[in-house]
Amino acid sequence: QAKQQGRSQYQFYSPEINTQLQERLTLENELHGALERNEMLVYYQPLIDLHSGHITAMEALVRWQHPTLGMISPAKFIPIAEANGAIVQIGEWVLRTACAQNRAWQLAGFTPIRISVNLSARQFEQPYLVEVINQILEETGLQASDLELEVTESFLMGDIERSVKTLKQLRELGIWLALDDFGTGYSSLNYLKRFPVNMLKIDRSFVQDVMSNPDSAAVTNAIIALAKSLRLSITAEGVETQEQLDYLRMQGCDEGQGFYFSCPVPADIIAPMLQKTSQQMEIITA
Ligand code: C2E
Ligand code: MG
Ligand code: MG
Ligand code: MG
């Protein structure tokens, strides 16, 4: 009977696996032309100062609007783009689009904020990365201090000497640096101290169950304490509830990002939120 069950399961899952594989192949083939076909979009999600309630930054998050498969999440196509190299071009486009958008908000009279852009491992390894970023800043007229780049420990750990050198060059330009998904990678305190970053972003997985899982709370508190003692600013990602927000604020977390404030949205939806930067976000003061 077990054998029969196994067989029926196999028959049940087989077409599904095939479809997944098929989809991956489709995505892989169509990724290279996606930019030219204008299928990529940049969404924005605000980062909130947990004490003042002001928006301090926006994270740029790429989306792929596929003509037949619909909206595809970066979690699905970034790894493919990373594997076939398309990420270099896509990443540069996201960077240019996000910098131009931030400059446009400034020109429209909104209080200046940082724009935060995720860098991929492949991009980080590009020998001309610093020049390319510098050129994008010049082209868009955005100040380096209004740009933040998010990197992850896992890819910095590849060639540490080189990573430190590149990070230093970016810092010298005046760009802010954040360690993304902190706590999930190969954290090494020894290297953390050598990476010239400005901020840590506590991974969503810890924030998610910070109220129900004492271990997640312990890790969250430890990361906040670590950031404080290294004089780094600290952001919590994935804030979804008032309880999480209150807890994080009480623990001394500086900034928060999550569905509680806003999910990632197109730029035109962001503009009305920006007008509020002179006041406090109602959610927090309520
Ligand atoms: P990330 O950089 O850690 O971005 C945060 C992710 O968490 C985003 O997913 C965001 O939508 C999601 N998120 C934010 N708040 C909440 C919340 O309260 N609850 C939940 N459940 N999720 C929340 P998204 O947009 O799907 O992006 C996934 C990942 O893809 C990003 O994680 C980043 O690693 C990567 N990515 C996105 N855009 C780019 C890009 O332009 N370049 C590169 N290299 N990677 C990107
Ligand atoms: Mg990020
Ligand atoms: Mg993150
Ligand atoms: Mg994350």
CSV table of N, CA and C in Angstrom, one decimal, residues 54-184:
chain,number,residue,atom,x,y,z
A,54,HIS,N,9.3,59.9,11.0
A,54,HIS,CA,9.6,60.4,9.6
A,54,HIS,C,10.1,59.3,8.7
A,55,ILE,N,9.8,59.5,7.4
A,55,ILE,CA,10.3,58.6,6.4
A,55,ILE,C,11.8,59.0,6.2
A,56,THR,N,12.7,58.1,6.4
A,56,THR,CA,14.1,58.4,6.2
A,56,THR,C,14.7,58.0,4.9
A,57,ALA,N,14.1,56.9,4.3
A,57,ALA,CA,14.6,56.3,3.1
A,57,ALA,C,13.5,55.5,2.4
A,58,MET,N,13.9,55.2,1.2
A,58,MET,CA,13.0,54.3,0.4
A,58,MET,C,13.9,53.2,-0.1
A,59,GLU,N,13.4,51.9,0.0
A,59,GLU,CA,14.2,50.8,-0.6
A,59,GLU,C,13.6,50.6,-2.0
A,60,ALA,N,14.5,50.5,-3.0
A,60,ALA,CA,14.1,50.2,-4.4
A,60,ALA,C,14.0,48.7,-4.5
A,61,LEU,N,12.9,48.1,-4.9
A,61,LEU,CA,12.7,46.7,-5.1
A,61,LEU,C,12.2,46.4,-6.5
A,62,VAL,N,13.0,45.6,-7.2
A,62,VAL,CA,12.7,45.4,-8.6
A,62,VAL,C,11.5,44.3,-8.8
A,63,ARG,N,10.7,44.5,-9.8
A,63,ARG,CA,9.7,43.5,-10.2
A,63,ARG,C,9.8,43.3,-11.7
A,64,TRP,N,9.3,42.1,-12.1
A,64,TRP,CA,9.3,41.8,-13.5
A,64,TRP,C,7.8,41.5,-13.9
A,65,GLN,N,7.3,42.4,-14.7
A,65,GLN,CA,6.0,42.3,-15.2
A,65,GLN,C,6.1,41.5,-16.5
A,66,HIS,N,5.9,40.1,-16.4
A,66,HIS,CA,6.0,39.3,-17.5
A,66,HIS,C,4.7,39.2,-18.3
A,67,PRO,N,4.8,39.3,-19.7
A,67,PRO,CA,3.6,39.4,-20.5
A,67,PRO,C,2.6,38.3,-20.3
A,68,THR,N,3.1,37.0,-20.1
A,68,THR,CA,2.1,35.9,-19.9
A,68,THR,C,2.1,35.4,-18.5
A,69,LEU,N,3.2,35.5,-17.7
A,69,LEU,CA,3.3,34.9,-16.4
A,69,LEU,C,2.9,35.8,-15.3
A,70,GLY,N,2.7,37.1,-15.7
A,70,GLY,CA,2.3,38.1,-14.7
A,70,GLY,C,3.5,38.7,-13.9
A,71,MET,N,3.2,39.2,-12.7
A,71,MET,CA,4.2,39.9,-11.9
A,71,MET,C,5.1,38.8,-11.2
A,72,ILE,N,6.4,38.9,-11.5
A,72,ILE,CA,7.3,37.9,-11.0
A,72,ILE,C,8.2,38.5,-9.9
A,73,SER,N,8.2,37.9,-8.8
A,73,SER,CA,8.9,38.4,-7.6
A,73,SER,C,10.5,38.2,-7.8
A,74,PRO,N,11.2,39.2,-7.3
A,74,PRO,CA,12.7,39.1,-7.4
A,74,PRO,C,13.3,37.9,-6.8
A,75,ALA,N,12.6,37.4,-5.7
A,75,ALA,CA,13.1,36.2,-5.1
A,75,ALA,C,13.2,35.0,-6.1
A,76,LYS,N,12.3,35.1,-7.2
A,76,LYS,CA,12.3,34.1,-8.2
A,76,LYS,C,13.3,34.3,-9.3
A,77,PHE,N,13.4,35.6,-9.8
A,77,PHE,CA,14.2,35.8,-10.9
A,77,PHE,C,15.6,36.3,-10.7
A,78,ILE,N,15.8,37.0,-9.5
A,78,ILE,CA,17.2,37.5,-9.2
A,78,ILE,C,18.2,36.3,-9.2
A,79,PRO,N,17.9,35.2,-8.5
A,79,PRO,CA,18.9,34.1,-8.5
A,79,PRO,C,19.2,33.6,-10.0
A,80,ILE,N,18.2,33.6,-10.8
A,80,ILE,CA,18.4,33.2,-12.2
A,80,ILE,C,19.3,34.3,-12.9
A,81,ALA,N,19.0,35.5,-12.7
A,81,ALA,CA,19.7,36.6,-13.3
A,81,ALA,C,21.2,36.6,-12.8
A,82,GLU,N,21.3,36.2,-11.6
A,82,GLU,CA,22.6,36.2,-10.9
A,82,GLU,C,23.4,35.0,-11.6
A,83,ALA,N,22.7,33.9,-11.9
A,83,ALA,CA,23.4,32.8,-12.5
A,83,ALA,C,23.8,33.0,-13.9
A,84,ASN,N,23.0,33.7,-14.7
A,84,ASN,CA,23.3,33.9,-16.1
A,84,ASN,C,23.9,35.3,-16.4
A,85,GLY,N,24.1,36.1,-15.4
A,85,GLY,CA,24.8,37.3,-15.6
A,85,GLY,C,23.9,38.5,-15.9
A,86,ALA,N,22.6,38.3,-16.2
A,86,ALA,CA,21.7,39.4,-16.6
A,86,ALA,C,21.6,40.4,-15.4
A,87,ILE,N,21.9,40.0,-14.2
A,87,ILE,CA,21.8,40.9,-13.1
A,87,ILE,C,22.6,42.1,-13.2
A,88,VAL,N,23.8,42.0,-13.9
A,88,VAL,CA,24.6,43.2,-14.0
A,88,VAL,C,23.9,44.4,-14.6
A,89,GLN,N,23.3,44.0,-15.8
A,89,GLN,CA,22.5,45.1,-16.5
A,89,GLN,C,21.3,45.5,-15.8
A,90,ILE,N,20.6,44.5,-15.3
A,90,ILE,CA,19.3,44.8,-14.5
A,90,ILE,C,19.6,45.7,-13.3
A,91,GLY,N,20.7,45.3,-12.6
A,91,GLY,CA,21.0,46.0,-11.4
A,91,GLY,C,21.4,47.4,-11.6
A,92,GLU,N,22.1,47.6,-12.8
A,92,GLU,CA,22.5,49.0,-13.1
A,92,GLU,C,21.3,49.8,-13.5
A,93,TRP,N,20.4,49.2,-14.2
A,93,TRP,CA,19.1,49.9,-14.5
A,93,TRP,C,18.3,50.3,-13.3
A,94,VAL,N,18.2,49.4,-12.3
A,94,VAL,CA,17.5,49.7,-11.1
A,94,VAL,C,18.2,50.8,-10.4
A,95,LEU,N,19.5,50.8,-10.3
A,95,LEU,CA,20.3,51.9,-9.7
A,95,LEU,C,20.0,53.2,-10.3
A,96,ARG,N,20.1,53.3,-11.7
A,96,ARG,CA,19.8,54.5,-12.4
A,96,ARG,C,18.4,55.0,-12.2
A,97,THR,N,17.4,54.1,-12.3
A,97,THR,CA,16.0,54.4,-12.1
A,97,THR,C,15.8,55.0,-10.7
A,98,ALA,N,16.3,54.3,-9.7
A,98,ALA,CA,16.1,54.7,-8.4
A,98,ALA,C,16.7,56.0,-8.0
A,99,CYS,N,17.9,56.3,-8.5
A,99,CYS,CA,18.6,57.5,-8.3
A,99,CYS,C,17.8,58.7,-9.0
A,100,ALA,N,17.4,58.4,-10.2
A,100,ALA,CA,16.7,59.4,-10.9
A,100,ALA,C,15.4,59.8,-10.2
A,101,GLN,N,14.7,58.7,-9.7
A,101,GLN,CA,13.4,58.9,-9.0
A,101,GLN,C,13.7,59.7,-7.7
A,102,ASN,N,14.7,59.4,-7.0
A,102,ASN,CA,15.0,60.2,-5.7
A,102,ASN,C,15.2,61.6,-6.0
A,103,ARG,N,16.0,61.9,-7.1
A,103,ARG,CA,16.3,63.3,-7.5
A,103,ARG,C,15.0,64.0,-7.9
A,104,ALA,N,14.1,63.2,-8.6
A,104,ALA,CA,12.8,63.8,-9.1
A,104,ALA,C,12.0,64.2,-7.8
A,105,TRP,N,12.0,63.4,-6.8
A,105,TRP,CA,11.2,63.7,-5.6
A,105,TRP,C,11.8,65.0,-4.9
A,106,GLN,N,13.1,65.1,-5.0
A,106,GLN,CA,13.8,66.3,-4.4
A,106,GLN,C,13.4,67.5,-5.2
A,107,LEU,N,13.4,67.4,-6.5
A,107,LEU,CA,13.1,68.5,-7.4
A,107,LEU,C,11.6,68.9,-7.2
A,108,ALA,N,10.8,67.9,-6.8
A,108,ALA,CA,9.4,68.2,-6.6
A,108,ALA,C,9.1,68.9,-5.3
A,109,GLY,N,10.2,69.1,-4.5
A,109,GLY,CA,10.0,69.8,-3.2
A,109,GLY,C,9.8,69.0,-2.0
A,110,PHE,N,10.0,67.6,-2.1
A,110,PHE,CA,9.9,66.8,-0.9
A,110,PHE,C,11.1,66.9,-0.1
A,111,THR,N,11.0,66.7,1.2
A,111,THR,CA,12.2,66.6,2.1
A,111,THR,C,13.1,65.5,1.6
A,112,PRO,N,14.4,65.8,1.5
A,112,PRO,CA,15.3,64.8,1.0
A,112,PRO,C,15.4,63.5,1.8
A,113,ILE,N,15.4,62.4,1.2
A,113,ILE,CA,15.5,61.1,1.9
A,113,ILE,C,16.6,60.3,1.1
A,114,ARG,N,17.0,59.2,1.7
A,114,ARG,CA,18.0,58.3,1.0
A,114,ARG,C,17.2,57.4,0.1
A,115,ILE,N,17.8,56.9,-0.9
A,115,ILE,CA,17.3,55.9,-1.7
A,115,ILE,C,18.2,54.7,-1.5
A,116,SER,N,17.6,53.5,-1.2
A,116,SER,CA,18.4,52.4,-0.9
A,116,SER,C,18.3,51.3,-2.0
A,117,VAL,N,19.4,50.9,-2.5
A,117,VAL,CA,19.4,49.9,-3.6
A,117,VAL,C,20.2,48.7,-3.3
A,118,ASN,N,19.6,47.5,-3.6
A,118,ASN,CA,20.3,46.2,-3.3
A,118,ASN,C,21.3,46.0,-4.4
A,119,LEU,N,22.5,45.6,-3.9
A,119,LEU,CA,23.6,45.1,-4.9
A,119,LEU,C,23.6,43.6,-4.9
A,120,SER,N,23.9,43.0,-6.0
A,120,SER,CA,24.1,41.6,-6.1
A,120,SER,C,25.6,41.3,-6.0
A,121,ALA,N,25.9,40.0,-5.8
A,121,ALA,CA,27.3,39.6,-5.7
A,121,ALA,C,28.0,39.9,-7.0
A,122,ARG,N,27.3,39.5,-8.1
A,122,ARG,CA,27.9,39.7,-9.5
A,122,ARG,C,28.3,41.2,-9.7
A,123,GLN,N,27.3,42.0,-9.3
A,123,GLN,CA,27.6,43.5,-9.5
A,123,GLN,C,28.7,44.0,-8.7
A,124,PHE,N,28.8,43.5,-7.5
A,124,PHE,CA,29.8,43.9,-6.5
A,124,PHE,C,31.2,43.5,-7.0
A,125,GLU,N,31.2,42.4,-7.8
A,125,GLU,CA,32.5,41.9,-8.3
A,125,GLU,C,33.0,42.7,-9.6
A,126,GLN,N,32.1,43.5,-10.2
A,126,GLN,CA,32.4,44.2,-11.4
A,126,GLN,C,33.6,45.1,-11.1
A,127,PRO,N,34.6,45.1,-12.0
A,127,PRO,CA,35.8,46.0,-11.7
A,127,PRO,C,35.5,47.4,-11.8
A,128,TYR,N,34.4,47.8,-12.6
A,128,TYR,CA,34.1,49.2,-12.8
A,128,TYR,C,32.9,49.7,-11.9
A,129,LEU,N,32.6,48.9,-10.9
A,129,LEU,CA,31.4,49.2,-10.1
A,129,LEU,C,31.4,50.6,-9.6
A,130,VAL,N,32.5,51.0,-9.0
A,130,VAL,CA,32.6,52.4,-8.4
A,130,VAL,C,32.4,53.5,-9.4
A,131,GLU,N,33.1,53.3,-10.6
A,131,GLU,CA,33.0,54.2,-11.7
A,131,GLU,C,31.6,54.3,-12.2
A,132,VAL,N,30.9,53.1,-12.4
A,132,VAL,CA,29.6,53.1,-12.9
A,132,VAL,C,28.6,53.9,-11.9
A,133,ILE,N,28.8,53.6,-10.6
A,133,ILE,CA,27.9,54.3,-9.7
A,133,ILE,C,28.1,55.8,-9.7
A,134,ASN,N,29.4,56.2,-9.7
A,134,ASN,CA,29.8,57.6,-9.8
A,134,ASN,C,29.1,58.3,-11.0
A,135,GLN,N,29.2,57.5,-12.1
A,135,GLN,CA,28.6,58.1,-13.3
A,135,GLN,C,27.1,58.2,-13.2
A,136,ILE,N,26.4,57.3,-12.6
A,136,ILE,CA,25.0,57.3,-12.4
A,136,ILE,C,24.6,58.5,-11.6
A,137,LEU,N,25.4,58.8,-10.5
A,137,LEU,CA,25.2,59.9,-9.6
A,137,LEU,C,25.3,61.2,-10.4
A,138,GLU,N,26.3,61.3,-11.3
A,138,GLU,CA,26.5,62.5,-12.1
A,138,GLU,C,25.4,62.7,-13.0
A,139,GLU,N,25.0,61.6,-13.7
A,139,GLU,CA,24.0,61.7,-14.7
A,139,GLU,C,22.6,62.1,-14.1
A,140,THR,N,22.3,61.6,-12.9
A,140,THR,CA,21.0,61.9,-12.4
A,140,THR,C,21.0,63.1,-11.5
A,141,GLY,N,22.2,63.6,-11.1
A,141,GLY,CA,22.3,64.8,-10.3
A,141,GLY,C,22.0,64.5,-8.8
A,142,LEU,N,22.0,63.2,-8.4
A,142,LEU,CA,21.8,62.9,-7.0
A,142,LEU,C,23.1,62.9,-6.3
A,143,GLN,N,23.0,63.4,-5.0
A,143,GLN,CA,24.2,63.5,-4.2
A,143,GLN,C,24.5,62.1,-3.6
A,144,ALA,N,25.8,61.7,-3.5
A,144,ALA,CA,26.2,60.4,-3.0
A,144,ALA,C,25.5,60.2,-1.6
A,145,SER,N,25.4,61.2,-0.8
A,145,SER,CA,24.9,61.0,0.5
A,145,SER,C,23.4,60.8,0.6
A,146,ASP,N,22.7,60.8,-0.6
A,146,ASP,CA,21.3,60.5,-0.7
A,146,ASP,C,21.1,59.1,-1.3
A,147,LEU,N,22.2,58.4,-1.4
A,147,LEU,CA,22.2,57.0,-1.9
A,147,LEU,C,22.7,56.0,-0.9
A,148,GLU,N,22.0,54.9,-0.7
A,148,GLU,CA,22.5,53.9,0.2
A,148,GLU,C,22.5,52.5,-0.6
A,149,LEU,N,23.5,51.7,-0.4
A,149,LEU,CA,23.6,50.5,-1.1
A,149,LEU,C,23.5,49.3,0.0
A,150,GLU,N,22.7,48.3,-0.3
A,150,GLU,CA,22.6,47.2,0.6
A,150,GLU,C,23.4,46.0,0.0
A,151,VAL,N,24.2,45.5,0.9
A,151,VAL,CA,25.1,44.3,0.5
A,151,VAL,C,24.8,43.3,1.6
A,152,THR,N,25.2,42.0,1.3
A,152,THR,CA,25.0,41.0,2.2
A,152,THR,C,26.4,40.4,2.6
A,153,GLU,N,26.5,40.0,3.9
A,153,GLU,CA,27.8,39.4,4.3
A,153,GLU,C,28.2,38.2,3.5
A,154,SER,N,27.3,37.4,3.1
A,154,SER,CA,27.6,36.2,2.3
A,154,SER,C,28.5,36.5,1.1
A,155,PHE,N,28.1,37.6,0.4
A,155,PHE,CA,29.0,37.8,-0.8
A,155,PHE,C,30.2,38.7,-0.5
A,156,LEU,N,30.2,39.4,0.6
A,156,LEU,CA,31.4,40.1,1.0
A,156,LEU,C,32.5,39.2,1.4
A,157,MET,N,32.1,38.0,2.0
A,157,MET,CA,33.0,37.1,2.5
A,157,MET,C,33.8,36.3,1.4
A,158,GLY,N,33.4,36.5,0.2
A,158,GLY,CA,34.1,35.8,-0.9
A,158,GLY,C,35.6,36.2,-0.9
A,159,ASP,N,35.9,37.4,-1.2
A,159,ASP,CA,37.2,37.9,-1.2
A,159,ASP,C,37.2,39.1,-0.3
A,160,ILE,N,37.6,38.9,1.0
A,160,ILE,CA,37.4,39.9,2.0
A,160,ILE,C,38.2,41.2,1.7
A,161,GLU,N,39.5,41.0,1.3
A,161,GLU,CA,40.4,42.1,1.1
A,161,GLU,C,39.7,43.1,0.0
A,162,ARG,N,39.3,42.4,-1.0
A,162,ARG,CA,38.7,43.2,-2.1
A,162,ARG,C,37.4,43.8,-1.7
A,163,SER,N,36.6,43.1,-1.0
A,163,SER,CA,35.3,43.7,-0.5
A,163,SER,C,35.6,44.9,0.4
A,164,VAL,N,36.5,44.8,1.3
A,164,VAL,CA,36.8,46.0,2.1
A,164,VAL,C,37.3,47.1,1.3
A,165,LYS,N,38.1,46.9,0.3
A,165,LYS,CA,38.6,47.9,-0.6
A,165,LYS,C,37.4,48.6,-1.3
A,166,THR,N,36.6,47.8,-1.9
A,166,THR,CA,35.4,48.4,-2.7
A,166,THR,C,34.5,49.2,-1.7
A,167,LEU,N,34.2,48.6,-0.6
A,167,LEU,CA,33.3,49.3,0.4
A,167,LEU,C,33.9,50.6,0.8
A,168,LYS,N,35.2,50.6,1.0
A,168,LYS,CA,35.9,51.9,1.4
A,168,LYS,C,35.8,52.9,0.3
A,169,GLN,N,36.0,52.5,-1.0
A,169,GLN,CA,35.8,53.4,-2.1
A,169,GLN,C,34.4,54.0,-2.2
A,170,LEU,N,33.4,53.2,-1.9
A,170,LEU,CA,32.0,53.7,-1.9
A,170,LEU,C,31.8,54.6,-0.8
A,171,ARG,N,32.3,54.3,0.4
A,171,ARG,CA,32.2,55.2,1.5
A,171,ARG,C,32.9,56.5,1.3
A,172,GLU,N,34.0,56.5,0.6
A,172,GLU,CA,34.8,57.7,0.3
A,172,GLU,C,34.0,58.6,-0.6
A,173,LEU,N,33.2,58.0,-1.5
A,173,LEU,CA,32.3,58.9,-2.3
A,173,LEU,C,31.2,59.5,-1.5
A,174,GLY,N,30.9,59.0,-0.3
A,174,GLY,CA,29.8,59.5,0.6
A,174,GLY,C,28.6,58.7,0.5
A,175,ILE,N,28.6,57.5,-0.1
A,175,ILE,CA,27.5,56.6,-0.2
A,175,ILE,C,27.3,55.9,1.2
A,176,TRP,N,26.1,55.7,1.6
A,176,TRP,CA,25.8,54.9,2.8
A,176,TRP,C,25.8,53.4,2.5
A,177,LEU,N,26.2,52.6,3.4
A,177,LEU,CA,26.3,51.2,3.2
A,177,LEU,C,25.5,50.5,4.3
A,178,ALA,N,24.7,49.5,3.9
A,178,ALA,CA,23.9,48.7,4.8
A,178,ALA,C,24.2,47.2,4.6
A,179,LEU,N,24.3,46.5,5.7
A,179,LEU,CA,24.4,45.0,5.6
A,179,LEU,C,23.0,44.5,5.8
A,180,ASP,N,22.5,43.9,4.7
A,180,ASP,CA,21.1,43.4,4.5
A,180,ASP,C,21.0,42.0,5.1
A,181,ASP,N,19.7,41.7,5.5
A,181,ASP,CA,19.4,40.3,6.0
A,181,ASP,C,20.4,39.9,7.1
A,182,PHE,N,20.7,40.8,8.0
A,182,PHE,CA,21.7,40.5,9.0
A,182,PHE,C,21.2,39.5,9.9
A,183,GLY,N,22.1,38.5,10.2
A,183,GLY,CA,21.8,37.4,11.1
A,183,GLY,C,21.6,36.1,10.4
A,184,THR,N,21.4,36.2,9.1
A,184,THR,CA,21.1,35.0,8.3
A,184,THR,C,22.4,34.4,7.7
